[in-house]
Coordinates of C-alpha atoms (C1' of nucleotides) in Angstrom, one line a residue:
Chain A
X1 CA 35.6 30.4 30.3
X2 CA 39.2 29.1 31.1
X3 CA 39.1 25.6 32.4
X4 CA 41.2 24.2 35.2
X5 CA 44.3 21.7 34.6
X6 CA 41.8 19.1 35.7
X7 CA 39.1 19.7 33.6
X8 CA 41.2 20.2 30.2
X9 CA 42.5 17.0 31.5
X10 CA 39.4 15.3 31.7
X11 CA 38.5 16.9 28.3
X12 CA 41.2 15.2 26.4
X13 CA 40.2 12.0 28.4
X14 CA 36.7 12.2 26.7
X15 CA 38.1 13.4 23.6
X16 CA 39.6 9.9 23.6
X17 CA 37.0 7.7 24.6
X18 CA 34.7 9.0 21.7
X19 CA 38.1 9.1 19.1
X20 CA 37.5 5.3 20.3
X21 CA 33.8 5.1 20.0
X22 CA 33.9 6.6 16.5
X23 CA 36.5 4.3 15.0
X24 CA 34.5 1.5 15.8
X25 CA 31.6 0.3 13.1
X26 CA 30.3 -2.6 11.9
X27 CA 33.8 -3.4 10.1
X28 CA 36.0 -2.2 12.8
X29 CA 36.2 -3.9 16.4
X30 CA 38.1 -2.7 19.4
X31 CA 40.9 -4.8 19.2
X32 CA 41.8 -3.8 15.9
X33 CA 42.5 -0.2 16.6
X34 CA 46.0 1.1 17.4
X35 CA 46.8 3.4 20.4
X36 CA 48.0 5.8 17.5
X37 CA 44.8 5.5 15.2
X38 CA 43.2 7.1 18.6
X39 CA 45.5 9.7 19.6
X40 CA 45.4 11.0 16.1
X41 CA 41.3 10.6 15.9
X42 CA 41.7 13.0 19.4
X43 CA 44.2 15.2 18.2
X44 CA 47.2 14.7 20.3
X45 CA 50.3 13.0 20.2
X46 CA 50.7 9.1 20.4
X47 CA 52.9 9.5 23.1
X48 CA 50.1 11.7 25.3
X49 CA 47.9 8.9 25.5
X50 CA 49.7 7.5 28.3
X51 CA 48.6 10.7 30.6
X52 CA 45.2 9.0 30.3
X53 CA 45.0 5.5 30.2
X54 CA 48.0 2.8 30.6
X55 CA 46.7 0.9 27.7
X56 CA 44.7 0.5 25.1
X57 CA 42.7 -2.2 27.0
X58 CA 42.1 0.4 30.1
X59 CA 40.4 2.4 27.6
X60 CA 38.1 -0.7 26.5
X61 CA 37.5 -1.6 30.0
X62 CA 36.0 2.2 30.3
X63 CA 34.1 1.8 27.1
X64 CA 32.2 -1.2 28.6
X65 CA 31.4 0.3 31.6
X66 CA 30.0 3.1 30.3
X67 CA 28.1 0.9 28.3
X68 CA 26.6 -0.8 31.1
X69 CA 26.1 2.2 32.4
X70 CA 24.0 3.0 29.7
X71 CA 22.2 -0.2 29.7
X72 CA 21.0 0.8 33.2
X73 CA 19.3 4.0 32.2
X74 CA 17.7 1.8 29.8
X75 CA 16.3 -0.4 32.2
X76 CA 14.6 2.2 34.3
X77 CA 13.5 3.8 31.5
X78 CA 11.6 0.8 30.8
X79 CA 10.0 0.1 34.2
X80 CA 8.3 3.7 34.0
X81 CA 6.7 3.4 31.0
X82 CA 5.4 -0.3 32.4
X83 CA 4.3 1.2 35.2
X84 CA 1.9 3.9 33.6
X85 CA 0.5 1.0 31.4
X86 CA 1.3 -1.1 28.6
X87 CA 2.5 -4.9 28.3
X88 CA 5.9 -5.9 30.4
X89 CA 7.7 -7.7 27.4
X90 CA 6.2 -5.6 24.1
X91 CA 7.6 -2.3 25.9
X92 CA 10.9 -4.3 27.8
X93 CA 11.4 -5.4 24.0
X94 CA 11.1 -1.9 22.2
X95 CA 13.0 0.2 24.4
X96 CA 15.8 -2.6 24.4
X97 CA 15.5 -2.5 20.2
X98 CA 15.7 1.4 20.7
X99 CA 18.7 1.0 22.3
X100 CA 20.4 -0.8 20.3
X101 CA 19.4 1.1 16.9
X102 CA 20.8 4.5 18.8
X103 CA 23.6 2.7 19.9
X104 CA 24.6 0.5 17.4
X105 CA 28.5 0.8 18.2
X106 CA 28.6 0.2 21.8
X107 CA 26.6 -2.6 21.8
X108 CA 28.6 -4.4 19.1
X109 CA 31.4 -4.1 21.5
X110 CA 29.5 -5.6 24.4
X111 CA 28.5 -8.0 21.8
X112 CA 31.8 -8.5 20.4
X113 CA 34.1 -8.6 24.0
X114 CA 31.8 -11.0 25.1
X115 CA 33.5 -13.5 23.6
X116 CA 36.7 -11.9 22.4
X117 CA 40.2 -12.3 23.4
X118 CA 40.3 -10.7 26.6
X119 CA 39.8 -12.5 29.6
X120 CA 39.3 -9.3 31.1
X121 CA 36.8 -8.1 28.5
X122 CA 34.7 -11.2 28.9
X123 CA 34.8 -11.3 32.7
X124 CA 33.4 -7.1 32.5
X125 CA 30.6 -7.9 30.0
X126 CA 29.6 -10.7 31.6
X127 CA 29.6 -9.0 35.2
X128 CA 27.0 -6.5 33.3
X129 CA 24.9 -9.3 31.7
X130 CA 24.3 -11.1 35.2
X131 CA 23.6 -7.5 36.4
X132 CA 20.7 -7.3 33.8
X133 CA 19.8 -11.0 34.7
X134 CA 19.9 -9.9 38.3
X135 CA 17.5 -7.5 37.9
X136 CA 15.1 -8.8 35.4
X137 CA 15.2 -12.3 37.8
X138 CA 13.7 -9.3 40.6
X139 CA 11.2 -7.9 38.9
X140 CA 9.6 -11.4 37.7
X141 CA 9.4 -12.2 41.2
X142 CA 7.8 -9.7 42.0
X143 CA 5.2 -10.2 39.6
X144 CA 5.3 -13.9 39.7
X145 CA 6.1 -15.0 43.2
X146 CA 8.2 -18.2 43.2
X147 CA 11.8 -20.0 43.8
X148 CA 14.5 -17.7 43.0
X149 CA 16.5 -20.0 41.0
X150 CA 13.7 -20.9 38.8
X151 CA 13.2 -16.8 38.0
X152 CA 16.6 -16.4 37.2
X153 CA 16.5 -19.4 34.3
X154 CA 13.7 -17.4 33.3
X155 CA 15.4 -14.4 33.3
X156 CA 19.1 -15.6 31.5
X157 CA 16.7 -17.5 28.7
X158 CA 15.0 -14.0 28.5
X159 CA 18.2 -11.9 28.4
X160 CA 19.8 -14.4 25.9
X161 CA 17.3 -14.1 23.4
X162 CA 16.8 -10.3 23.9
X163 CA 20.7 -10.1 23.4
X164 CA 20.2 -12.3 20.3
X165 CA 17.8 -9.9 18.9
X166 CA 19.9 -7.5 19.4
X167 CA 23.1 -9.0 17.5
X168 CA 19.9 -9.8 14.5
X169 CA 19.3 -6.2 15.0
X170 CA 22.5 -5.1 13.9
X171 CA 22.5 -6.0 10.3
X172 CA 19.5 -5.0 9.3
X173 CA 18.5 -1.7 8.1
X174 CA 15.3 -0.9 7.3
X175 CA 12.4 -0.2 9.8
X176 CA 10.4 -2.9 8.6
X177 CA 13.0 -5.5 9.3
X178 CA 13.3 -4.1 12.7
X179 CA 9.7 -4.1 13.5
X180 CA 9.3 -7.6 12.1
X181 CA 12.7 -8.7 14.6
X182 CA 10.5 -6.9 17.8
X183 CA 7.4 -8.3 17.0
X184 CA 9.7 -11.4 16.8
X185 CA 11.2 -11.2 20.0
X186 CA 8.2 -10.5 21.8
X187 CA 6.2 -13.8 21.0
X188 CA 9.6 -15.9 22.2
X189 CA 9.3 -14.2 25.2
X190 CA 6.0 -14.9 25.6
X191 CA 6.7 -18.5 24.9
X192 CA 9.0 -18.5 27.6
X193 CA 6.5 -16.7 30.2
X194 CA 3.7 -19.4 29.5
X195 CA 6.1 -21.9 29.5
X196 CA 7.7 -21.4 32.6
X197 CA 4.4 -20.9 34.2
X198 CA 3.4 -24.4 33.0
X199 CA 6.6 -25.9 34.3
X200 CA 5.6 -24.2 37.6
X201 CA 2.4 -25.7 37.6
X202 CA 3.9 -29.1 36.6
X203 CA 6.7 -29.0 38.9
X204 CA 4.5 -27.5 42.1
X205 CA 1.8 -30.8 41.1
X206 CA 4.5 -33.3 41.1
X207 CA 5.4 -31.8 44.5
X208 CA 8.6 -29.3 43.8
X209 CA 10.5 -31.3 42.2
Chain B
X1 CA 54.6 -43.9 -0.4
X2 CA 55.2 -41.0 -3.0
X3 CA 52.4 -38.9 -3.3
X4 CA 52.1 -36.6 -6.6
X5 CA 51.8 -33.1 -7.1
X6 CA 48.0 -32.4 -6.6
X7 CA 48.1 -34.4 -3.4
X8 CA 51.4 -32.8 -2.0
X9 CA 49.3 -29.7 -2.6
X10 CA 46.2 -30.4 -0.7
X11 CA 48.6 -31.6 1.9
X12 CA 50.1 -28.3 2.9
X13 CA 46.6 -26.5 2.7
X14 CA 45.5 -28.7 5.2
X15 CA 48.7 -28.1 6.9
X16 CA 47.6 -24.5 7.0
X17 CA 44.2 -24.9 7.8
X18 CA 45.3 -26.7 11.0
X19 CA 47.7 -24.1 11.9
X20 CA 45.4 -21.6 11.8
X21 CA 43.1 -24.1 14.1
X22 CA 45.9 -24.5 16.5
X23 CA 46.8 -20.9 16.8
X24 CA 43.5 -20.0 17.5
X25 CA 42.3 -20.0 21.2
X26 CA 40.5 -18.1 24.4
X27 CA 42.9 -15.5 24.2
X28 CA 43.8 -15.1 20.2
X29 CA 41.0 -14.3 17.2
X30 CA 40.9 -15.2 14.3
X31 CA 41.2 -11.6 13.0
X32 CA 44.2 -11.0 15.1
X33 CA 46.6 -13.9 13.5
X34 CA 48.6 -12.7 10.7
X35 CA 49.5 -14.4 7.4
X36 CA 53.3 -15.0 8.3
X37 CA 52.3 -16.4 11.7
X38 CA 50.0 -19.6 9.9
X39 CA 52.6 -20.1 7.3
X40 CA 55.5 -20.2 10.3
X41 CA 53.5 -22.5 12.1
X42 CA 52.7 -24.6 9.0
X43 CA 56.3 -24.6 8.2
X44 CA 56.5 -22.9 4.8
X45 CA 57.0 -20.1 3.9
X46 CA 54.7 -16.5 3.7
X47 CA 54.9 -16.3 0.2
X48 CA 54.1 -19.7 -0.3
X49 CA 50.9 -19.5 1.4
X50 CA 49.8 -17.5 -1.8
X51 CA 50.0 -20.7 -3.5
X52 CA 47.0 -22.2 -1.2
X53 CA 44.6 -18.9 -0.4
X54 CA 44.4 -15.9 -2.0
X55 CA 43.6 -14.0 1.8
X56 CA 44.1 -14.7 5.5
X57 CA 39.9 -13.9 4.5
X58 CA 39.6 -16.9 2.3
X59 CA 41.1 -19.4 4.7
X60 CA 38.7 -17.8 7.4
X61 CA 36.1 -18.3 5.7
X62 CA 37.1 -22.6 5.0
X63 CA 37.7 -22.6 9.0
X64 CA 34.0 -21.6 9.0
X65 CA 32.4 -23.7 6.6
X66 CA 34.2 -26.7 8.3
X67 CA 32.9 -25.7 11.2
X68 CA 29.4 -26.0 9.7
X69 CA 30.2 -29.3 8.2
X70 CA 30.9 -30.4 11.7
X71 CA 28.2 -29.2 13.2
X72 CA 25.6 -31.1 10.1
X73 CA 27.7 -33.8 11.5
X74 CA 26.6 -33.5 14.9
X75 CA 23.2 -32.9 14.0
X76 CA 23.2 -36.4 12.3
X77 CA 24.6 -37.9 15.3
X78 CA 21.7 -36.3 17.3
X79 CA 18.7 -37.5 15.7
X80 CA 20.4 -40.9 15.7
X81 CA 20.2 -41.1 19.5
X82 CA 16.4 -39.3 19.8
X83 CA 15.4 -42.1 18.2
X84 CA 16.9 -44.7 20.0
X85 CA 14.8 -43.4 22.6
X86 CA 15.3 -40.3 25.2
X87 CA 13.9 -37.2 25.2
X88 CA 14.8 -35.3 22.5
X89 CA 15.8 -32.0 23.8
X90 CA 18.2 -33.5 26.5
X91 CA 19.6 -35.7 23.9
X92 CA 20.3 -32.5 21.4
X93 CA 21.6 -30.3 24.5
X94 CA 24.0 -32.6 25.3
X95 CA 25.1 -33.4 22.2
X96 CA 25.7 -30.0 21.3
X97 CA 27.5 -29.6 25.0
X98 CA 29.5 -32.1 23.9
X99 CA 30.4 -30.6 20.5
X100 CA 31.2 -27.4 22.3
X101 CA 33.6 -28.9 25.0
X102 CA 35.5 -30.9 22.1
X103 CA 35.6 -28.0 19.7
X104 CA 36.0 -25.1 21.3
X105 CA 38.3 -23.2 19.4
X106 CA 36.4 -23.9 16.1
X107 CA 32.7 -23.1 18.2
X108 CA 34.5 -19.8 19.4
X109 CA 35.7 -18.9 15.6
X110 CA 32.0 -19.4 15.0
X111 CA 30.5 -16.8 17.5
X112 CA 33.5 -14.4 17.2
X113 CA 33.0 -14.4 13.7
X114 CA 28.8 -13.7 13.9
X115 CA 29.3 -10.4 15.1
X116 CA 33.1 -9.9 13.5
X117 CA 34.3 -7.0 11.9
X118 CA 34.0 -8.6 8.3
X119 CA 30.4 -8.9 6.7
X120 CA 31.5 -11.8 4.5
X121 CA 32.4 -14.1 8.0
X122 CA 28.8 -12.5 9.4
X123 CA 27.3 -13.8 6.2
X124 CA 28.9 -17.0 6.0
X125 CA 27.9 -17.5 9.8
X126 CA 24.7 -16.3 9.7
X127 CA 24.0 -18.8 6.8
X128 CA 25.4 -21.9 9.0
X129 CA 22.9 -21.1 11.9
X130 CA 19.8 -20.5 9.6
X131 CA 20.7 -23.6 8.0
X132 CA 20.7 -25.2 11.7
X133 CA 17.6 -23.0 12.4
X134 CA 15.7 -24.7 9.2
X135 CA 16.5 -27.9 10.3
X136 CA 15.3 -27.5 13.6
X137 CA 11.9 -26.3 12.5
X138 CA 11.5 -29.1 10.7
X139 CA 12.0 -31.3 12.7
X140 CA 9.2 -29.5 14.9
X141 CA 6.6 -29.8 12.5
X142 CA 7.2 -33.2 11.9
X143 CA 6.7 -33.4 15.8
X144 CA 3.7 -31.0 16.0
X145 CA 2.1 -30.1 13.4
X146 CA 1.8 -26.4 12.8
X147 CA 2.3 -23.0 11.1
X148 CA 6.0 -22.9 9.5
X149 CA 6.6 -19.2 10.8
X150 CA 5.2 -20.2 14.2
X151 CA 7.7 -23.4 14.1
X152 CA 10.2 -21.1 12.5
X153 CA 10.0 -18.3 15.6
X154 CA 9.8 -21.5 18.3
X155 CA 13.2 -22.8 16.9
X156 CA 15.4 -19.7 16.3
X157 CA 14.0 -19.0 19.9
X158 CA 15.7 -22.8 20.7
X159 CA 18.7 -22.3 18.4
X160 CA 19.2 -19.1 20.3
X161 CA 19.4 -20.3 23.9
X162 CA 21.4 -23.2 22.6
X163 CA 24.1 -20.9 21.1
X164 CA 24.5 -19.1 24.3
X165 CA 24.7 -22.2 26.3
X166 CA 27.7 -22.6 24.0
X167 CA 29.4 -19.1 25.0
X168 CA 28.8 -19.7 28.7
X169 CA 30.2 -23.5 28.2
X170 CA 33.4 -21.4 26.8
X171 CA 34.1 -20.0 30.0
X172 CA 33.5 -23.0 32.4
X173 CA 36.0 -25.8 33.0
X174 CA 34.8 -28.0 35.9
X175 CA 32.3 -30.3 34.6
X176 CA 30.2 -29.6 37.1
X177 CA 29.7 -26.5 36.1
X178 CA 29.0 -27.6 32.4
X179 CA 26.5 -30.4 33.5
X180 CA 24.9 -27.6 36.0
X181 CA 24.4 -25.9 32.7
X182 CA 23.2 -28.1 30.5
X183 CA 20.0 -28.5 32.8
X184 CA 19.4 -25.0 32.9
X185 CA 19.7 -24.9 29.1
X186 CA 17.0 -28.3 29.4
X187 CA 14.8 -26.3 31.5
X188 CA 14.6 -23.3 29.3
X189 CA 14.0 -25.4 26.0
X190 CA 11.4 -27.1 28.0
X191 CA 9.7 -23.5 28.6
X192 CA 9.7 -22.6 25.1
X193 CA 8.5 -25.8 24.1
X194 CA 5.6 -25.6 26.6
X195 CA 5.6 -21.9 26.2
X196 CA 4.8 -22.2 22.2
X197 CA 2.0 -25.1 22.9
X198 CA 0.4 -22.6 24.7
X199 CA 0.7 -20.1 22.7
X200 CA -0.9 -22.0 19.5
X201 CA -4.0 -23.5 21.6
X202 CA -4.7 -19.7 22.9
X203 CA -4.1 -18.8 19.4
X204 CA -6.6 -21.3 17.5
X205 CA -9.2 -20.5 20.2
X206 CA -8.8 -16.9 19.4
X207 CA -9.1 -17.6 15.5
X208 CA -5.4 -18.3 14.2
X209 CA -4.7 -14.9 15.0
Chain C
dT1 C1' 57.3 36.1 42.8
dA2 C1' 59.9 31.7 42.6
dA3 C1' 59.5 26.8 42.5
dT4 C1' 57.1 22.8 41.2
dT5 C1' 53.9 20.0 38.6
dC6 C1' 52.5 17.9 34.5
dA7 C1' 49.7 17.5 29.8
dG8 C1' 51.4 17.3 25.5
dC9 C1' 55.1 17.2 22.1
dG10 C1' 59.0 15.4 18.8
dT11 C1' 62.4 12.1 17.9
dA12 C1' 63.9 7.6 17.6
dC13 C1' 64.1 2.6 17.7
dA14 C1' 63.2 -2.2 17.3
dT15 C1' 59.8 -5.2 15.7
dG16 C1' 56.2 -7.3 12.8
dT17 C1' 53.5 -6.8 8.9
dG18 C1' 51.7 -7.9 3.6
dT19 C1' 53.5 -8.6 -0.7
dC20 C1' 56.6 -8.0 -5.0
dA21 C1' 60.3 -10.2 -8.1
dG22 C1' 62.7 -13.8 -9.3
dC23 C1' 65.0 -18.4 -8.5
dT24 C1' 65.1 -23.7 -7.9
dA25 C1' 63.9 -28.2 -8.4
dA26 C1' 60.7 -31.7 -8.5
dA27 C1' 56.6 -33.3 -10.9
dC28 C1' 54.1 -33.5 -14.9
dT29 C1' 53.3 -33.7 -20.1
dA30 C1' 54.0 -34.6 -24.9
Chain D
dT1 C1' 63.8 -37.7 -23.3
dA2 C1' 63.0 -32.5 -23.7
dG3 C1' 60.0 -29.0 -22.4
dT4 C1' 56.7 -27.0 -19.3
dT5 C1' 54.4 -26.3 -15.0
dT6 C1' 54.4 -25.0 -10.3
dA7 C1' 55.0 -25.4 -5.0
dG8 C1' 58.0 -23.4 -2.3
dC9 C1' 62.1 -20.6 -1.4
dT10 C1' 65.1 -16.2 -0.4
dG11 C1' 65.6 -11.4 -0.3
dA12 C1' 63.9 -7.0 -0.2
dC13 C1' 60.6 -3.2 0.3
dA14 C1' 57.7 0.3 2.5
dC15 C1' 54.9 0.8 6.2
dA16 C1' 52.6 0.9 10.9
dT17 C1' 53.0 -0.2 15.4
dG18 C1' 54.1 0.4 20.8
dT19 C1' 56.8 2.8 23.7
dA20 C1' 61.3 4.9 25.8
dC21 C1' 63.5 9.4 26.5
dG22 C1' 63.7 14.1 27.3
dC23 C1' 61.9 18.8 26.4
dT24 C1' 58.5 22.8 26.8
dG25 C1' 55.3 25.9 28.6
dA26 C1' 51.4 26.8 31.0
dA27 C1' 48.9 26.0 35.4
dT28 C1' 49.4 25.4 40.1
dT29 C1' 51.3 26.0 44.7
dA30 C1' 54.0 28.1 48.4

DNA sequence: TAATTCAGCGTACATGTGTCAGCTAAACTA
DNA sequence: TAGTTTAGCTGACACATGTACGCTGAATTA
């Protein structure tokens, strides 16, 4: 029942990260909370959140990782239920909406950081976007063999409107909205499978080019 | 030489606006520029900056809507050159490439500010690029005749990519990079153009469902 | 058991903030 | 010309912030 130093330690750590995570909302970004707005939120002294993180923009950096680390579990989630049936995009589509409805918070602050005022910020988000290009540019080549640089355009147009949805996503509220924004979503990136298809075709009958 | 009263006025409110312009940058929000800082920089003082704006929010929100009035601008500029020939997507990416590179502080106050902490910015945003999403469809079914919500879904799609051309263009600085990127954002227009032909023959052959 | 480590605390300080109250002088009006 | 309006000013206020310093007591180690 008694924890180690350690552990408590690393309980107080967490206790911060979600004081962060639960001060954020749709009218309340990350760089507009104070270092003591969080240590009170946790329940310990301003002065004790230095035991944990240098700054307040070490905590961030944490927040976005674990964000991309949540985006990852998304993913896979994803590719099983592909693989036991069901269309590539409509399921890539929901679960990506489902994410984003369960986790409205972090993803406004991948959202937000992405473009904020931190180089840092920027550089971390968009390390995990290219990861989720990366992967996405995979997987269409290995449904649709071709040149690797042509599958990752696809991919970033993909990701960009996906990510687009998401930000849409964000200020609505009623289920109906949301459906209407998937079922959205989903014909774009159809458009942008057949079309790239086409342009493959084109471009492979012209000779490559 | 002398200028009266009402003029003197609309003098200094510039004077703020422009401060507020110049203050902003990669590393500095909107959101994180304070009231006494504009009016320092505009060379008056804070309490005089009652006098022009109510809020820091009310002079936000004039950044933005300048911001659209510049971009209508662009959009003017745009068609002008489509129809002195070219190909119409090239000719809009690079004009809005263009934009981007010579208005970057006002472009980033733009994306910041559509997934900001303040629902009146979102709002006033979010109004600017359906405005710029309206347009666009338009000007798609004066192209190709179609279904409006078809045209409508092909040119947020567009609008989309466009916009996030912009934020990568933010973070480049060699134009090489930025012309590397406007061809990738050509490419993935093209797919979605070709992508949304395809998509309407397949539909009318399947009964305009 | 004795010595060491260290998470968390309280106090304190300098700094920046938004805004209130009231003044001045120049521009306007009658 | 005499009276009014008003853009801009100074001074002051209460408040929140980040962080330096040094203490305490429990957990850990030797």
């Amino acid at each position: 029942m008694s924890l180690n130093r350690a552990q408590k330690k690393e309980q107080t750590r967490r206790l911060l990260i979600n004081a962060a995570l639960a001060q954020l909302s749709d009218e309340r970004s990350f760089g507009s909370l104070s270092l003591r707005e969080v240590a009170r939120q946790a329940g310990i002294a301003p002065t004790s959140f230095y035991r944990h993180f240098q700054d307040m923009d070490e905590l961030g950096l944490t927040l976005v990782d674990e964000a991309g680390l949540t985006l990852r579990q998304l993913m896979r989630k994803a590719r099983q239920r592909i693989e036991s049936g069901g269309s590539a995009i409509q399921t890539s589509v929901e679960t990506f909406m489902e994410y984003v409805t369960n986790n409205q918070n972090i993803f406004r602050l991948i959202l937000r950081e992405r473009s904020g005022s931190s180089r840092l910020f920027r550089a971390a988000v968009s390390r995990e976007i290219a990861h989720f290009c990366d992967e996405l540019a995979d997987y269409i080549q290995s449904i649709t063999p071709c040149d690797r640089a042509f599958a990752r355009v696809q991919a970033d147009a993909m990701v960009a409107l996906v990510f687009n949805a998401g930000t849409e996503a964000l200020e609505q509220q009623s289920g109906e909205q949301r459906r209407a924004l998937t079922t959205k979503t989903v014909v774009q990136l159809r458009m942008v499978a057949a079309g790239s298809q086409t342009l493959r075709q084109q471009g492979a009958a012209v000779g490559g080019r």
